CSV table of C-alpha atoms and ligand atoms in Angstrom, one decimal:
chain,number,residue,atom,x,y,z
A,1,MET,CA,68.0,126.8,227.1
A,2,ALA,CA,71.0,127.5,229.2
A,3,ARG,CA,70.5,131.2,230.0
A,4,ALA,CA,70.5,130.4,233.7
A,5,ASN,CA,74.3,130.1,233.5
A,6,ALA,CA,75.0,133.9,233.7
A,7,ALA,CA,73.3,133.8,237.2
A,8,TYR,CA,75.2,130.7,238.1
A,9,TYR,CA,78.7,132.2,237.3
A,10,ALA,CA,77.8,135.5,238.9
A,11,THR,CA,76.7,134.0,242.3
A,12,ARG,CA,78.5,130.7,242.9
A,13,ASP,CA,81.9,129.2,243.0
A,14,PRO,CA,81.8,127.0,239.9
A,15,PHE,CA,84.9,125.2,241.0
A,16,ALA,CA,82.9,123.5,243.8
A,17,ASP,CA,81.0,121.8,241.0
A,18,PHE,CA,83.7,120.9,238.5
A,19,THR,CA,87.5,120.8,238.0
A,20,THR,CA,89.1,122.1,234.9
A,21,ALA,CA,92.4,121.3,233.3
A,22,PRO,CA,94.4,124.3,234.7
A,23,GLU,CA,93.2,123.4,238.2
A,24,ILE,CA,94.4,119.8,237.7
A,25,SER,CA,98.0,120.6,236.6
A,26,GLN,CA,100.1,123.8,236.5
A,27,ALA,CA,101.8,122.3,233.5
A,28,PHE,CA,98.6,122.8,231.4
A,29,GLY,CA,98.8,126.7,231.7
A,30,GLU,CA,102.6,126.6,231.4
A,31,ILE,CA,102.7,124.8,228.1
A,32,LEU,CA,99.9,127.0,226.7
A,33,GLY,CA,102.1,130.0,227.7
A,34,ALA,CA,104.9,128.4,225.7
A,35,TRP,CA,102.5,127.7,222.9
A,36,ALA,CA,101.5,131.4,222.8
A,37,ALA,CA,105.2,132.5,222.8
A,38,VAL,CA,105.9,130.3,219.8
A,39,VAL,CA,102.8,131.5,218.0
A,40,TRP,CA,103.9,135.1,218.7
A,41,GLN,CA,107.2,134.3,217.0
A,42,SER,CA,105.4,132.9,213.9
A,43,MET,CA,103.3,136.0,213.7
A,44,GLY,CA,106.4,138.1,213.3
A,45,ARG,CA,106.7,139.2,216.9
A,46,PRO,CA,104.1,142.0,216.8
A,47,ASP,CA,104.6,144.7,219.5
A,48,PRO,CA,102.1,145.3,221.1
A,49,VAL,CA,100.2,142.1,220.9
A,50,ILE,CA,97.0,141.3,222.7
A,51,LEU,CA,97.2,138.2,224.9
A,52,ALA,CA,93.5,137.5,225.7
A,53,GLU,CA,91.7,134.8,227.6
A,54,ALA,CA,87.9,134.1,227.4
A,55,GLY,CA,86.4,132.9,230.6
A,56,PRO,CA,89.5,132.7,232.8
A,57,GLY,CA,87.7,131.2,235.8
A,58,ARG,CA,90.0,131.6,238.8
A,59,GLY,CA,92.8,132.9,236.5
A,60,THR,CA,95.0,129.9,237.1
A,61,LEU,CA,95.7,129.2,233.4
A,62,MET,CA,96.8,132.7,232.7
A,63,ALA,CA,98.9,132.9,235.9
A,64,ASP,CA,100.7,129.7,235.0
A,65,ALA,CA,101.1,130.9,231.4
A,66,LEU,CA,102.4,134.3,232.4
A,67,ARG,CA,104.9,132.9,234.9
A,68,LEU,CA,106.4,130.7,232.1
A,69,ILE,CA,106.3,133.4,229.5
A,70,GLY,CA,108.2,135.8,231.9
A,71,ARG,CA,110.9,133.1,232.3
A,72,VAL,CA,111.4,131.8,228.8
A,73,ALA,CA,110.1,134.6,226.5
A,74,PRO,CA,110.9,138.0,228.0
A,75,ASP,CA,110.5,139.8,224.7
A,76,PHE,CA,106.9,138.4,224.4
A,77,ALA,CA,106.3,139.3,228.1
A,78,ARG,CA,107.2,142.9,227.3
A,79,ALA,CA,105.2,143.1,224.1
A,80,LEU,CA,101.9,141.7,225.4
A,81,ARG,CA,99.0,143.4,226.9
A,82,LEU,CA,96.6,141.3,228.9
A,83,ASP,CA,92.9,141.4,228.1
A,84,LEU,CA,90.4,139.1,229.9
A,85,VAL,CA,86.9,138.4,228.8
A,86,GLU,CA,84.8,137.7,231.9
A,87,ASN,CA,81.2,138.6,232.8
A,88,SER,CA,81.3,137.5,236.5
A,89,PRO,CA,82.4,140.3,238.8
A,90,ARG,CA,83.3,137.7,241.5
A,91,LEU,CA,85.6,135.8,239.2
A,92,ARG,CA,87.2,139.0,237.9
A,93,GLN,CA,88.4,139.6,241.5
A,94,LEU,CA,90.1,136.2,241.6
A,95,GLN,CA,91.6,136.9,238.1
A,96,GLN,CA,93.0,140.2,239.4
A,97,VAL,CA,94.9,138.4,242.1
A,98,ALA,CA,96.2,135.7,239.6
A,99,ALA,CA,97.4,138.4,237.1
A,100,GLY,CA,99.8,139.7,239.8
A,101,PRO,CA,101.6,142.9,239.0
A,102,LEU,CA,100.6,142.8,235.4
A,103,GLU,CA,97.9,145.2,234.4
A,104,ALA,CA,94.9,143.5,232.9
A,105,THR,CA,91.8,144.9,231.2
A,106,TRP,CA,88.5,143.2,231.6
A,107,HIS,CA,85.7,143.0,229.0
A,108,ASP,CA,82.2,141.7,229.1
A,109,CYS,CA,82.4,140.1,225.7
A,110,ILE,CA,85.0,139.1,223.1
A,111,GLU,CA,83.7,141.7,220.6
A,112,ALA,CA,84.9,144.4,223.1
A,113,LEU,CA,88.6,143.4,222.8
A,114,PRO,CA,90.8,146.2,221.6
A,115,ASP,CA,92.2,146.3,218.0
A,116,GLY,CA,95.5,144.7,217.1
A,117,PRO,CA,97.1,141.3,216.5
A,118,LEU,CA,95.5,138.8,218.9
A,119,ILE,CA,96.4,135.6,220.7
A,120,LEU,CA,93.2,134.3,222.3
A,121,LEU,CA,93.1,131.3,224.7
A,122,ALA,CA,89.8,129.8,225.8
A,123,ASN,CA,89.5,126.7,228.0
A,124,GLU,CA,86.1,125.4,228.8
A,125,PHE,CA,84.5,128.6,227.7
A,126,LEU,CA,82.4,127.5,224.7
A,127,ASP,CA,80.6,124.8,226.7
A,128,ALA,CA,79.2,127.4,229.1
A,129,LEU,CA,77.4,129.3,226.3
A,130,PRO,CA,73.7,128.7,225.9
A,131,ILE,CA,72.5,126.2,223.4
A,132,ARG,CA,69.1,125.7,221.7
A,133,GLN,CA,67.8,122.2,221.3
A,134,PHE,CA,65.7,120.9,218.3
A,135,ARG,CA,64.0,117.7,217.4
A,136,ARG,CA,63.5,116.3,213.9
A,137,VAL,CA,59.9,115.3,213.2
A,138,ALA,CA,58.1,114.3,210.1
A,139,GLU,CA,56.6,117.8,209.6
A,140,GLY,CA,60.0,119.6,210.1
A,141,TRP,CA,61.4,120.8,213.4
A,142,LEU,CA,60.4,121.3,217.0
A,143,GLU,CA,62.4,123.6,219.4
A,144,HIS,CA,62.8,122.9,223.1
A,145,HIS,CA,61.4,125.6,225.4
A,146,VAL,CA,61.1,126.0,229.2
A,147,GLU,CA,57.8,127.3,230.4
A,148,HIS,CA,57.3,127.8,234.1
A,149,GLY,CA,60.0,125.3,234.8
A,150,ARG,CA,58.5,122.7,232.5
A,151,SER,CA,59.7,121.3,229.1
A,152,ALA,CA,57.7,122.1,226.0
A,153,TRP,CA,58.5,121.5,222.3
A,154,HIS,CA,57.1,123.9,219.8
A,155,ALA,CA,57.2,123.9,216.0
A,156,SER,CA,60.1,125.9,214.7
A,157,GLY,CA,62.4,126.5,211.7
A,158,PRO,CA,65.6,124.4,211.3
A,159,PRO,CA,68.4,124.7,213.9
A,160,PRO,CA,70.7,127.7,213.0
A,161,GLY,CA,74.1,127.0,211.5
A,162,PRO,CA,75.6,123.8,210.1
A,163,ALA,CA,73.7,121.6,212.5
A,164,GLY,CA,70.4,122.4,210.7
A,165,ARG,CA,71.8,120.9,207.4
A,166,ARG,CA,72.9,117.5,208.9
A,167,PRO,CA,71.0,114.4,207.9
A,168,MET,CA,69.4,112.9,211.0
A,169,PRO,CA,66.7,110.4,211.7
A,170,GLU,CA,63.2,111.5,212.8
A,171,GLY,CA,62.8,111.8,216.5
A,172,SER,CA,66.4,112.7,217.2
A,173,CYS,CA,67.6,115.8,219.0
A,174,ILE,CA,70.3,118.2,217.8
A,175,GLU,CA,71.8,121.3,219.4
A,176,SER,CA,72.8,124.7,218.1
A,177,CYS,CA,75.0,127.2,220.0
A,178,VAL,CA,74.2,130.5,218.4
A,179,PRO,CA,76.6,132.6,220.6
A,180,ALA,CA,79.5,130.2,219.6
A,181,LEU,CA,78.6,130.5,215.9
A,182,GLU,CA,78.5,134.3,216.2
A,183,LEU,CA,81.8,134.3,218.1
A,184,VAL,CA,83.5,132.3,215.3
A,185,ASP,CA,82.0,134.6,212.7
A,186,TRP,CA,83.3,137.7,214.5
A,187,LEU,CA,86.8,136.1,215.1
A,188,CYS,CA,87.2,135.1,211.5
A,189,LYS,CA,86.7,138.6,210.3
A,190,ARG,CA,88.9,140.0,213.1
A,191,LEU,CA,91.7,137.5,212.6
A,192,ARG,CA,91.7,137.9,208.9
A,193,ALA,CA,91.8,141.7,209.1
A,194,GLN,CA,94.2,142.2,212.1
A,195,GLY,CA,96.1,138.9,212.4
A,196,GLY,CA,96.4,136.3,215.1
A,197,VAL,CA,95.1,133.1,216.5
A,198,ALA,CA,92.3,131.8,218.7
A,199,LEU,CA,92.7,128.5,220.5
A,200,PHE,CA,89.7,126.7,222.0
A,201,LEU,CA,90.0,123.7,224.3
A,202,ASP,CA,86.7,122.1,225.3
A,203,TYR,CA,84.8,118.8,225.4
A,204,GLY,CA,82.7,117.7,222.4
A,205,PRO,CA,82.8,115.4,219.4
A,206,GLY,CA,85.4,115.6,216.7
A,207,GLU,CA,82.9,114.3,214.0
A,208,ALA,CA,79.5,115.8,213.0
A,209,GLY,CA,76.7,114.1,214.9
A,210,TYR,CA,73.6,114.8,217.0
A,211,GLY,CA,72.1,114.1,220.4
A,212,ASP,CA,71.0,115.7,223.6
A,213,THR,CA,74.2,116.7,225.5
A,214,LEU,CA,72.8,119.3,227.9
A,215,GLN,CA,74.0,118.5,231.5
A,216,ALA,CA,73.7,120.1,234.8
A,217,LEU,CA,76.1,119.8,237.8
A,218,LYS,CA,75.3,120.9,241.3
A,219,GLU,CA,77.7,120.4,244.1
A,220,GLY,CA,79.7,118.0,241.9
A,221,ALA,CA,76.8,115.7,241.1
A,222,PRO,CA,74.6,115.5,238.0
A,223,CYS,CA,71.1,116.9,238.4
A,224,ASP,CA,68.0,117.8,236.3
A,225,PRO,CA,68.9,120.9,234.2
A,226,LEU,CA,65.5,122.4,234.9
A,227,ALA,CA,65.4,121.6,238.6
A,228,ALA,CA,67.3,124.6,240.0
A,229,PRO,CA,67.9,127.3,237.5
A,230,GLY,CA,70.9,129.5,238.4
A,231,GLU,CA,72.1,127.0,241.0
A,232,ALA,CA,73.6,124.3,238.8
A,233,ASP,CA,76.3,124.6,236.2
A,234,LEU,CA,74.8,124.0,232.8
A,235,THR,CA,77.0,122.8,229.9
A,236,ALA,CA,76.6,121.2,226.6
A,237,HIS,CA,79.2,119.5,224.3
A,238,VAL,CA,80.8,121.8,221.9
A,239,ASP,CA,80.0,121.1,218.3
A,240,PHE,CA,83.5,121.5,216.9
A,241,PRO,CA,82.6,120.3,213.4
A,242,ALA,CA,79.8,123.0,213.2
A,243,LEU,CA,82.2,125.7,214.4
A,244,SER,CA,84.8,124.5,211.8
A,245,GLU,CA,82.2,124.6,209.1
A,246,ALA,CA,81.0,128.0,210.1
A,247,ALA,CA,84.5,129.5,209.8
A,248,SER,CA,85.5,131.4,206.7
A,249,GLY,CA,88.5,133.4,205.6
A,250,VAL,CA,90.8,131.8,208.2
A,251,ARG,CA,92.7,128.6,208.6
A,252,VAL,CA,91.0,126.1,210.9
A,253,LEU,CA,93.4,123.6,212.7
A,254,GLY,CA,91.9,120.6,214.4
A,255,PRO,CA,89.9,119.6,216.2
A,256,VAL,CA,92.5,117.2,217.6
A,257,THR,CA,92.2,115.3,220.8
A,258,GLN,CA,93.4,117.1,223.9
A,259,GLY,CA,95.6,114.1,224.8
A,260,ARG,CA,97.6,114.3,221.5
A,261,PHE,CA,97.7,118.1,221.5
A,262,LEU,CA,99.2,118.2,225.0
A,263,GLU,CA,101.6,115.4,224.4
A,264,ARG,CA,102.8,117.1,221.2
A,265,LEU,CA,103.4,120.3,223.1
A,266,GLY,CA,105.6,118.4,225.6
A,267,LEU,CA,103.3,118.2,228.6
A,268,PHE,CA,105.2,115.2,230.1
A,269,ALA,CA,108.6,116.8,229.5
A,270,ARG,CA,107.4,119.8,231.5
A,271,ILE,CA,106.0,117.6,234.2
A,272,GLU,CA,109.3,115.7,234.4
A,273,ARG,CA,111.1,119.1,235.0
A,274,LEU,CA,108.6,119.9,237.8
A,275,VAL,CA,109.1,116.4,239.3
A,276,GLN,CA,112.9,116.8,239.3
A,277,ALA,CA,112.5,119.9,241.4
A,278,LEU,CA,110.7,118.0,244.1
A,279,PRO,CA,112.3,115.7,246.8
A,280,GLN,CA,112.8,112.2,245.6
A,281,GLY,CA,109.5,110.2,245.4
A,282,GLN,CA,107.1,113.1,245.6
A,283,GLY,CA,106.3,113.6,242.0
A,284,GLY,CA,103.6,110.9,241.7
A,285,ALA,CA,100.7,113.3,241.9
A,286,LEU,CA,102.1,115.5,239.1
A,287,VAL,CA,102.5,112.6,236.8
A,288,GLU,CA,99.0,111.3,237.7
A,289,ALA,CA,97.6,114.8,236.9
A,290,GLY,CA,99.2,114.6,233.4
A,291,HIS,CA,97.6,111.3,232.8
A,292,ARG,CA,94.2,112.6,233.9
A,293,LEU,CA,94.5,115.3,231.2
A,294,THR,CA,95.7,113.0,228.4
A,295,ASP,CA,94.5,109.4,229.0
A,296,PRO,CA,91.9,108.5,226.4
A,297,VAL,CA,89.3,107.2,228.9
A,298,ARG,CA,89.7,110.3,231.1
A,299,MET,CA,90.0,113.8,229.6
A,300,GLY,CA,92.4,112.9,226.7
A,301,THR,CA,89.8,112.0,224.0
A,302,LEU,CA,86.5,113.7,224.9
A,303,PHE,CA,88.3,117.1,225.1
A,304,LYS,CA,89.5,118.6,221.9
A,305,ALA,CA,91.7,121.5,220.7
A,306,MET,CA,90.8,123.6,217.8
A,307,ALA,CA,92.4,126.8,216.5
A,308,LEU,CA,91.4,129.5,214.1
A,309,CYS,CA,94.2,131.6,212.6
A,310,HIS,CA,95.2,134.1,210.0
A,311,PRO,CA,95.9,132.3,206.7
A,312,SER,CA,99.5,133.3,206.7
A,313,LEU,CA,100.2,131.0,209.7
A,314,ALA,CA,100.9,127.7,208.0
A,315,SER,CA,100.9,125.6,211.1
A,316,LEU,CA,100.7,125.9,214.8
A,317,PRO,CA,102.4,123.8,217.5
A,318,GLY,CA,100.3,120.7,218.5
A,319,PHE,CA,98.4,120.6,215.2
A,320,GLU,CA,101.2,119.1,213.1
A,321,GLU,CA,99.2,116.7,211.0
A,322,PRO,CA,97.5,116.6,207.7
A,323,GLY,CA,93.9,117.6,207.5
A,324,PHE,CA,93.7,121.3,208.3
A,325,ARG,CA,90.9,123.2,206.6
A,326,ASP,CA,91.9,126.4,204.8
A,327,THR,CA,88.7,128.5,204.4
A,328,ALA,CA,90.7,131.6,203.2
A,329,ALA,CA,90.7,130.7,199.5
B,1,SAH,N1,88.8,128.7,231.7
B,1,SAH,C1,88.5,128.5,233.1
B,1,SAH,C2,87.1,128.6,233.6
B,1,SAH,C3,86.1,127.8,232.8
B,1,SAH,S1,84.4,128.1,233.5
B,1,SAH,C4,89.2,127.2,233.5
B,1,SAH,O1,89.5,126.4,232.6
B,1,SAH,O2,89.3,126.9,234.7
B,1,SAH,C5,83.7,129.2,232.3
B,1,SAH,C6,84.3,130.6,232.5
B,1,SAH,O3,83.7,131.5,231.5
B,1,SAH,C7,84.0,131.3,233.8
B,1,SAH,O4,85.0,132.2,234.1
B,1,SAH,C8,82.7,132.1,233.5
B,1,SAH,O5,82.4,133.2,234.4
B,1,SAH,C9,83.0,132.6,232.1
B,1,SAH,N2,81.8,132.9,231.2
B,1,SAH,C10,80.8,132.0,231.0
B,1,SAH,N3,79.9,132.6,230.1
B,1,SAH,C11,80.5,133.8,229.8
B,1,SAH,C12,80.1,134.8,228.9
B,1,SAH,N4,78.9,134.8,228.2
B,1,SAH,N5,80.8,135.9,228.8
B,1,SAH,C13,82.0,136.0,229.5
B,1,SAH,N6,82.4,135.1,230.3
B,1,SAH,C14,81.7,134.0,230.5
């Protein structure tokens, strides 16, 4: 359904249509940098280690993370090699600028990352991957197709992955993101064999469900997903429960809400430090940005954090709560 997205990212400035967490507050990327440094310690300080980001956008998250890592974790800064997964040549140029003097290597897909222990960050990457939509009917399943710009539903097999096994009433719609399921499958094998962690932040439900979540944004406003292929940003909610269920051989942490995750990592302590460095009375916008990321009615609850990691990593910062799933047994 959402294949038009490759054309969209290759030709347009997505940040005219939406704002992501790293663009809202520099503290977001900074505390993810600190998170990566702590995780590197728990991994036994491998040298070299691959610090990778999937879909870095303008490179803001990684620039903020690297600046903090350079200051507070110089050993990690020396050990890391930077690998960025990005298929838009235009965005690669912006990421080059953001990486500064650090040498980065770009890849078209995650499977092309070099071998070795891995710390992968991905913010709002999974929601950009194409989904397939299905409808439950008395006779079985229909799949949503687009033919000459028009919607059509054709008889099909069940939705691929865990979504296809969910009980749901007749007439309802459910989505399957095959590239995300394949990514999880690849990462599980990779993390199990070579060590490391993958952290995903994105929006989507924490509990298994169903529904039509495909949305299109053009110039900041919602529009018909079929109206202007390649000109609007197409996204769908990330089915975290399906990805968790699809994982095997690794530890799955979360999903937890972004609000709780960021608060546990000390987002507001970091913002307080930034505010203190400003002239008196000028920190209001920084605090407001923190609330935008964490308040339940804004980005705090809809967005989730979920990590996959090697089974030897008992816990990771931000996920300190009962309820992790160990699929390594
Ligand atoms: N992480 C950034 C940008 C999110 S937008 C932020 O938080 O601001 C999605 C990003 O993923 C863009 O950089 C887009 O070009 C990239 N992307 C989307 N689909 C991709 C794919 N299939 N392979 C590689 N990169 C992809």
